[in-house]
PDB file of C-alpha atoms in Angstrom:
ATOM      1  CA  MET B   1       0.000   0.000   0.000  1.00 81.00           C
ATOM      2  CA  ILE B   2       1.334   3.445  -0.934  1.00 86.00           C
ATOM      3  CA  VAL B   3       0.274   6.177   1.516  1.00 88.00           C
ATOM      4  CA  THR B   4       1.076   9.713   2.618  1.00 89.00           C
ATOM      5  CA  GLU B   5       2.307  10.565   6.105  1.00 89.00           C
ATOM      6  CA  GLN B   6      -1.133  12.018   6.858  1.00 91.00           C
ATOM      7  CA  GLU B   7      -2.733   8.686   5.955  1.00 92.00           C
ATOM      8  CA  ILE B   8      -0.226   6.864   8.174  1.00 92.00           C
ATOM      9  CA  VAL B   9      -1.233   9.141  11.066  1.00 93.00           C
ATOM     10  CA  ARG B  10      -4.957   8.519  10.479  1.00 93.00           C
ATOM     11  CA  TRP B  11      -4.382   4.765  10.309  1.00 94.00           C
ATOM     12  CA  GLY B  12      -2.245   4.852  13.472  1.00 95.00           C
ATOM     13  CA  ARG B  13      -4.999   6.641  15.371  1.00 94.00           C
ATOM     14  CA  ARG B  14      -7.494   3.999  14.194  1.00 94.00           C
ATOM     15  CA  ILE B  15      -5.168   1.269  15.433  1.00 95.00           C
ATOM     16  CA  GLY B  16      -4.848   2.939  18.836  1.00 94.00           C
ATOM     17  CA  GLU B  17      -8.599   3.511  19.112  1.00 93.00           C
ATOM     18  CA  SER B  18      -9.616  -0.025  18.186  1.00 92.00           C
ATOM     19  CA  ALA B  19      -6.699  -2.168  19.402  1.00 89.00           C
ATOM     20  CA  ARG B  20      -7.511  -4.651  22.123  1.00 88.00           C
ATOM     21  CA  PRO B  21      -4.533  -5.712  24.216  1.00 91.00           C
ATOM     22  CA  PRO B  22      -2.483  -7.693  24.429  1.00 93.00           C
ATOM     23  CA  LEU B  23      -1.112  -6.523  21.098  1.00 94.00           C
ATOM     24  CA  PHE B  24       2.494  -6.536  19.896  1.00 94.00           C
ATOM     25  CA  ILE B  25       3.443  -4.493  16.811  1.00 96.00           C
ATOM     26  CA  ALA B  26       6.929  -4.651  15.302  1.00 96.00           C
ATOM     27  CA  LEU B  27       7.805  -1.539  13.269  1.00 96.00           C
ATOM     28  CA  THR B  28      10.569  -1.951  10.704  1.00 96.00           C
ATOM     29  CA  GLY B  29      12.103   0.235   8.016  1.00 94.00           C
ATOM     30  CA  PRO B  30      15.001   2.610   7.415  1.00 92.00           C
ATOM     31  CA  LEU B  31      15.685   5.745   9.455  1.00 88.00           C
ATOM     32  CA  GLY B  32      13.103   8.427   8.718  1.00 86.00           C
ATOM     33  CA  ALA B  33      10.561   6.089   7.107  1.00 90.00           C
ATOM     34  CA  GLY B  34       7.852   6.926   9.653  1.00 91.00           C
ATOM     35  CA  LYS B  35       8.117   4.313  12.419  1.00 92.00           C
ATOM     36  CA  SER B  36       7.976   6.908  15.205  1.00 91.00           C
ATOM     37  CA  VAL B  37       5.247   8.835  13.375  1.00 93.00           C
ATOM     38  CA  LEU B  38       3.087   5.698  13.297  1.00 95.00           C
ATOM     39  CA  ALA B  39       3.918   4.831  16.918  1.00 95.00           C
ATOM     40  CA  ARG B  40       2.982   8.366  18.056  1.00 94.00           C
ATOM     41  CA  ALA B  41      -0.336   8.170  16.160  1.00 95.00           C
ATOM     42  CA  ILE B  42      -1.146   4.789  17.728  1.00 95.00           C
ATOM     43  CA  ALA B  43      -0.395   6.284  21.150  1.00 95.00           C
ATOM     44  CA  ARG B  44      -2.731   9.227  20.493  1.00 95.00           C
ATOM     45  CA  GLY B  45      -5.492   6.870  19.373  1.00 95.00           C
ATOM     46  CA  ALA B  46      -4.995   4.820  22.549  1.00 94.00           C
ATOM     47  CA  GLY B  47      -5.577   7.930  24.652  1.00 94.00           C
ATOM     48  CA  VAL B  48      -2.000   8.907  25.486  1.00 95.00           C
ATOM     49  CA  HIS B  49      -1.678  12.652  26.164  1.00 91.00           C
ATOM     50  CA  GLY B  50       1.448  14.797  26.301  1.00 87.00           C
ATOM     51  CA  ALA B  51       4.758  14.318  24.540  1.00 87.00           C
ATOM     52  CA  VAL B  52       5.477  10.975  22.864  1.00 89.00           C
ATOM     53  CA  PRO B  53       9.143  11.215  21.876  1.00 82.00           C
ATOM     54  CA  SER B  54      11.096   8.503  20.113  1.00 82.00           C
ATOM     55  CA  PRO B  55      12.718   6.235  22.723  1.00 79.00           C
ATOM     56  CA  THR B  56      15.990   6.076  20.789  1.00 76.00           C
ATOM     57  CA  PHE B  57      18.150   7.075  23.759  1.00 73.00           C
ATOM     58  CA  ASN B  58      15.961   5.853  26.625  1.00 82.00           C
ATOM     59  CA  LEU B  59      15.150   2.574  24.803  1.00 87.00           C
ATOM     60  CA  MET B  60      11.662   2.359  26.344  1.00 87.00           C
ATOM     61  CA  PHE B  61       8.784   4.608  27.375  1.00 89.00           C
ATOM     62  CA  ARG B  62       5.593   3.441  29.062  1.00 90.00           C
ATOM     63  CA  TYR B  63       2.379   5.471  28.801  1.00 92.00           C
ATOM     64  CA  GLU B  64      -1.009   5.151  30.412  1.00 91.00           C
ATOM     65  CA  GLY B  65      -3.819   5.198  27.890  1.00 91.00           C
ATOM     66  CA  ARG B  66      -7.554   5.111  28.402  1.00 87.00           C
ATOM     67  CA  SER B  67      -9.425   2.362  30.239  1.00 85.00           C
ATOM     68  CA  GLY B  68      -6.328   1.069  32.016  1.00 87.00           C
ATOM     69  CA  VAL B  69      -4.490   0.166  28.810  1.00 89.00           C
ATOM     70  CA  ASP B  70      -0.746   0.796  28.866  1.00 93.00           C
ATOM     71  CA  LEU B  71       1.201   1.580  25.721  1.00 94.00           C
ATOM     72  CA  VAL B  72       4.859   0.537  25.734  1.00 93.00           C
ATOM     73  CA  HIS B  73       7.093   2.037  23.028  1.00 94.00           C
ATOM     74  CA  LEU B  74      10.580   0.598  22.561  1.00 92.00           C
ATOM     75  CA  ASP B  75      13.416   1.429  20.188  1.00 91.00           C
ATOM     76  CA  LEU B  76      16.000  -1.359  20.051  1.00 92.00           C
ATOM     77  CA  TYR B  77      18.333   0.397  17.606  1.00 91.00           C
ATOM     78  CA  ARG B  78      21.041   0.953  20.221  1.00 87.00           C
ATOM     79  CA  LEU B  79      21.086  -2.622  21.548  1.00 87.00           C
ATOM     80  CA  ALA B  80      24.359  -4.400  20.907  1.00 84.00           C
ATOM     81  CA  SER B  81      22.678  -7.824  21.132  1.00 84.00           C
ATOM     82  CA  ALA B  82      19.400  -9.498  22.053  1.00 86.00           C
ATOM     83  CA  ASP B  83      21.036 -10.487  25.356  1.00 85.00           C
ATOM     84  CA  GLU B  84      20.382  -6.916  26.560  1.00 86.00           C
ATOM     85  CA  LEU B  85      16.595  -7.326  26.304  1.00 89.00           C
ATOM     86  CA  TRP B  86      16.257  -8.688  29.838  1.00 86.00           C
ATOM     87  CA  GLU B  87      17.300  -5.254  31.201  1.00 84.00           C
ATOM     88  CA  LEU B  88      14.140  -3.804  29.621  1.00 84.00           C
ATOM     89  CA  GLY B  89      11.841  -6.351  31.261  1.00 84.00           C
ATOM     90  CA  TRP B  90      11.267  -7.966  27.857  1.00 84.00           C
ATOM     91  CA  GLU B  91       9.821 -11.185  29.320  1.00 84.00           C
ATOM     92  CA  GLU B  92       7.006  -9.259  31.011  1.00 83.00           C
ATOM     93  CA  LEU B  93       6.017  -7.206  27.955  1.00 85.00           C
ATOM     94  CA  GLY B  94       2.711  -7.917  26.288  1.00 78.00           C
ATOM     95  CA  GLU B  95       0.647  -8.417  29.409  1.00 74.00           C
ATOM     96  CA  GLU B  96      -3.137  -8.427  29.064  1.00 79.00           C
ATOM     97  CA  ASP B  97      -3.420  -4.634  29.349  1.00 89.00           C
ATOM     98  CA  GLU B  98      -0.528  -3.607  27.056  1.00 93.00           C
ATOM     99  CA  ILE B  99      -0.069  -2.483  23.490  1.00 94.00           C
ATOM    100  CA  VAL B 100       3.625  -2.925  22.696  1.00 94.00           C
ATOM    101  CA  LEU B 101       5.251  -1.030  19.819  1.00 96.00           C
ATOM    102  CA  VAL B 102       8.832  -1.965  18.962  1.00 95.00           C
ATOM    103  CA  GLU B 103      11.032  -0.100  16.531  1.00 94.00           C
ATOM    104  CA  TRP B 104      14.020  -2.021  15.167  1.00 93.00           C
ATOM    105  CA  PRO B 105      12.554  -5.372  16.347  1.00 94.00           C
ATOM    106  CA  GLU B 106      15.138  -7.302  14.324  1.00 94.00           C
ATOM    107  CA  ARG B 107      17.571  -6.500  17.188  1.00 92.00           C
ATOM    108  CA  ALA B 108      15.473  -8.809  19.403  1.00 93.00           C
ATOM    109  CA  GLY B 109      16.386 -11.831  17.275  1.00 89.00           C
ATOM    110  CA  ASP B 110      14.441 -14.947  18.233  1.00 92.00           C
ATOM    111  CA  SER B 111      12.984 -13.233  21.315  1.00 92.00           C
ATOM    112  CA  LEU B 112      10.059 -11.691  19.412  1.00 93.00           C
ATOM    113  CA  PRO B 113       6.679 -13.042  20.505  1.00 93.00           C
ATOM    114  CA  ALA B 114       5.069 -15.721  18.346  1.00 93.00           C
ATOM    115  CA  ASP B 115       1.889 -13.622  17.959  1.00 94.00           C
ATOM    116  CA  ARG B 116       2.555 -10.183  16.478  1.00 94.00           C
ATOM    117  CA  TRP B 117       1.977  -7.763  13.642  1.00 95.00           C
ATOM    118  CA  GLU B 118       4.931  -6.631  11.558  1.00 95.00           C
ATOM    119  CA  ILE B 119       4.577  -3.279   9.816  1.00 95.00           C
ATOM    120  CA  HIS B 120       7.335  -2.388   7.366  1.00 95.00           C
ATOM    121  CA  LEU B 121       7.605   1.223   6.161  1.00 94.00           C
ATOM    122  CA  THR B 122       9.863   2.270   3.303  1.00 93.00           C
ATOM    123  CA  PHE B 123      10.364   5.251   1.046  1.00 89.00           C
ATOM    124  CA  GLU B 124       8.686   5.095  -2.321  1.00 84.00           C
ATOM    125  CA  PRO B 125      11.346   5.645  -5.032  1.00 84.00           C
ATOM    126  CA  GLY B 126      11.017   9.005  -6.722  1.00 83.00           C
ATOM    127  CA  ASP B 127       8.513  10.516  -4.273  1.00 84.00           C
ATOM    128  CA  ALA B 128       9.662  11.609  -0.808  1.00 78.00           C
ATOM    129  CA  THR B 129       6.094  12.481   0.235  1.00 82.00           C
ATOM    130  CA  VAL B 130       4.753   8.926   0.265  1.00 88.00           C
ATOM    131  CA  ARG B 131       5.640   5.667   1.964  1.00 90.00           C
ATOM    132  CA  ARG B 132       5.109   2.045   1.115  1.00 91.00           C
ATOM    133  CA  VAL B 133       3.526   0.115   3.987  1.00 92.00           C
ATOM    134  CA  ASP B 134       3.584  -3.670   4.133  1.00 93.00           C
ATOM    135  CA  VAL B 135       1.743  -5.449   6.931  1.00 93.00           C
ATOM    136  CA  ARG B 136       2.316  -9.062   7.943  1.00 93.00           C
ATOM    137  CA  ARG B 137       0.478 -11.100  10.553  1.00 93.00           C
ATOM    138  CA  VAL B 138       2.680 -13.574  12.446  1.00 94.00           C
ATOM    139  CA  GLY B 139       0.917 -16.196  14.541  1.00 94.00           C
ATOM    140  CA  ALA B 140      -2.461 -15.191  15.944  1.00 92.00           C
ATOM    141  CA  PRO B 141      -2.298 -11.584  17.206  1.00 92.00           C
ATOM    142  CA  GLY B 142      -5.435  -9.575  17.924  1.00 88.00           C
ATOM    143  CA  PRO B 143      -7.102  -7.733  15.053  1.00 89.00           C
ATOM    144  CA  LEU B 144      -5.568  -4.684  13.439  1.00 88.00           C
ATOM    145  CA  PRO B 145      -7.691  -2.292  11.360  1.00 84.00           C
ATOM    146  CA  GLY B 146      -6.753  -1.928   7.715  1.00 78.00           C
ATOM    147  CA  PHE B 147      -6.293   1.272   5.798  1.00 65.00           C
ATOM    148  CA  PRO B 148      -9.526   3.076   4.953  1.00 59.00           C
ATOM    149  CA  VAL B 149     -10.566   2.399   1.376  1.00 46.00           C
ATOM    150  CA  ALA B 150     -11.446   5.440  -0.716  1.00 45.00           C
ATOM    151  CA  LEU B 151     -14.432   4.823  -2.970  1.00 37.00           C
ATOM    152  CA  THR B 152     -14.767   6.736  -6.197  1.00 37.00           C
ATOM    153  CA  ALA B 153     -17.868   7.473  -8.223  1.00 39.00           C
ATOM    154  CA  GLU B 154     -16.137   6.332 -11.389  1.00 42.00           C
ATOM    155  CA  PRO B 155     -17.440   3.056 -12.833  1.00 42.00           C
ATOM    156  CA  LEU B 156     -15.070   0.110 -13.082  1.00 39.00           C
ATOM    157  CA  THR B 157     -14.040  -0.709 -16.647  1.00 37.00           C
TER     158      THR B 157
END
């Protein structure tokens, strides 16, 4: 799917509004592709107020959303190895009341949960204003809303 940043934000808010924990979302893609933008939009949709910075230097931020749902946002870019995950409380992540968003999940190696969504964002060649978004379901995670479909009045030919 090819989308604008504004569409990514709208979709992220829909995810946050409708997501039912536990939910684990792995966000992959190159620097600047929109991982933090999507994570911030999901947080807003889940009822998180205030600043939602990228956890690049802190590695993890935990936010309280609405109805007792916690949103945990991690950035594993600075991990030297998956052995460092235990320091973040990795084994306890994904409890019943948590939405977990992980940027650079490939740094977790085989420690990723069996049930998760993987969202890959990349730049679309030749157009810096749009992104390509690929979504993959791994195992049996909870539902994730799709992108809104725009209907046109033009007949199909």
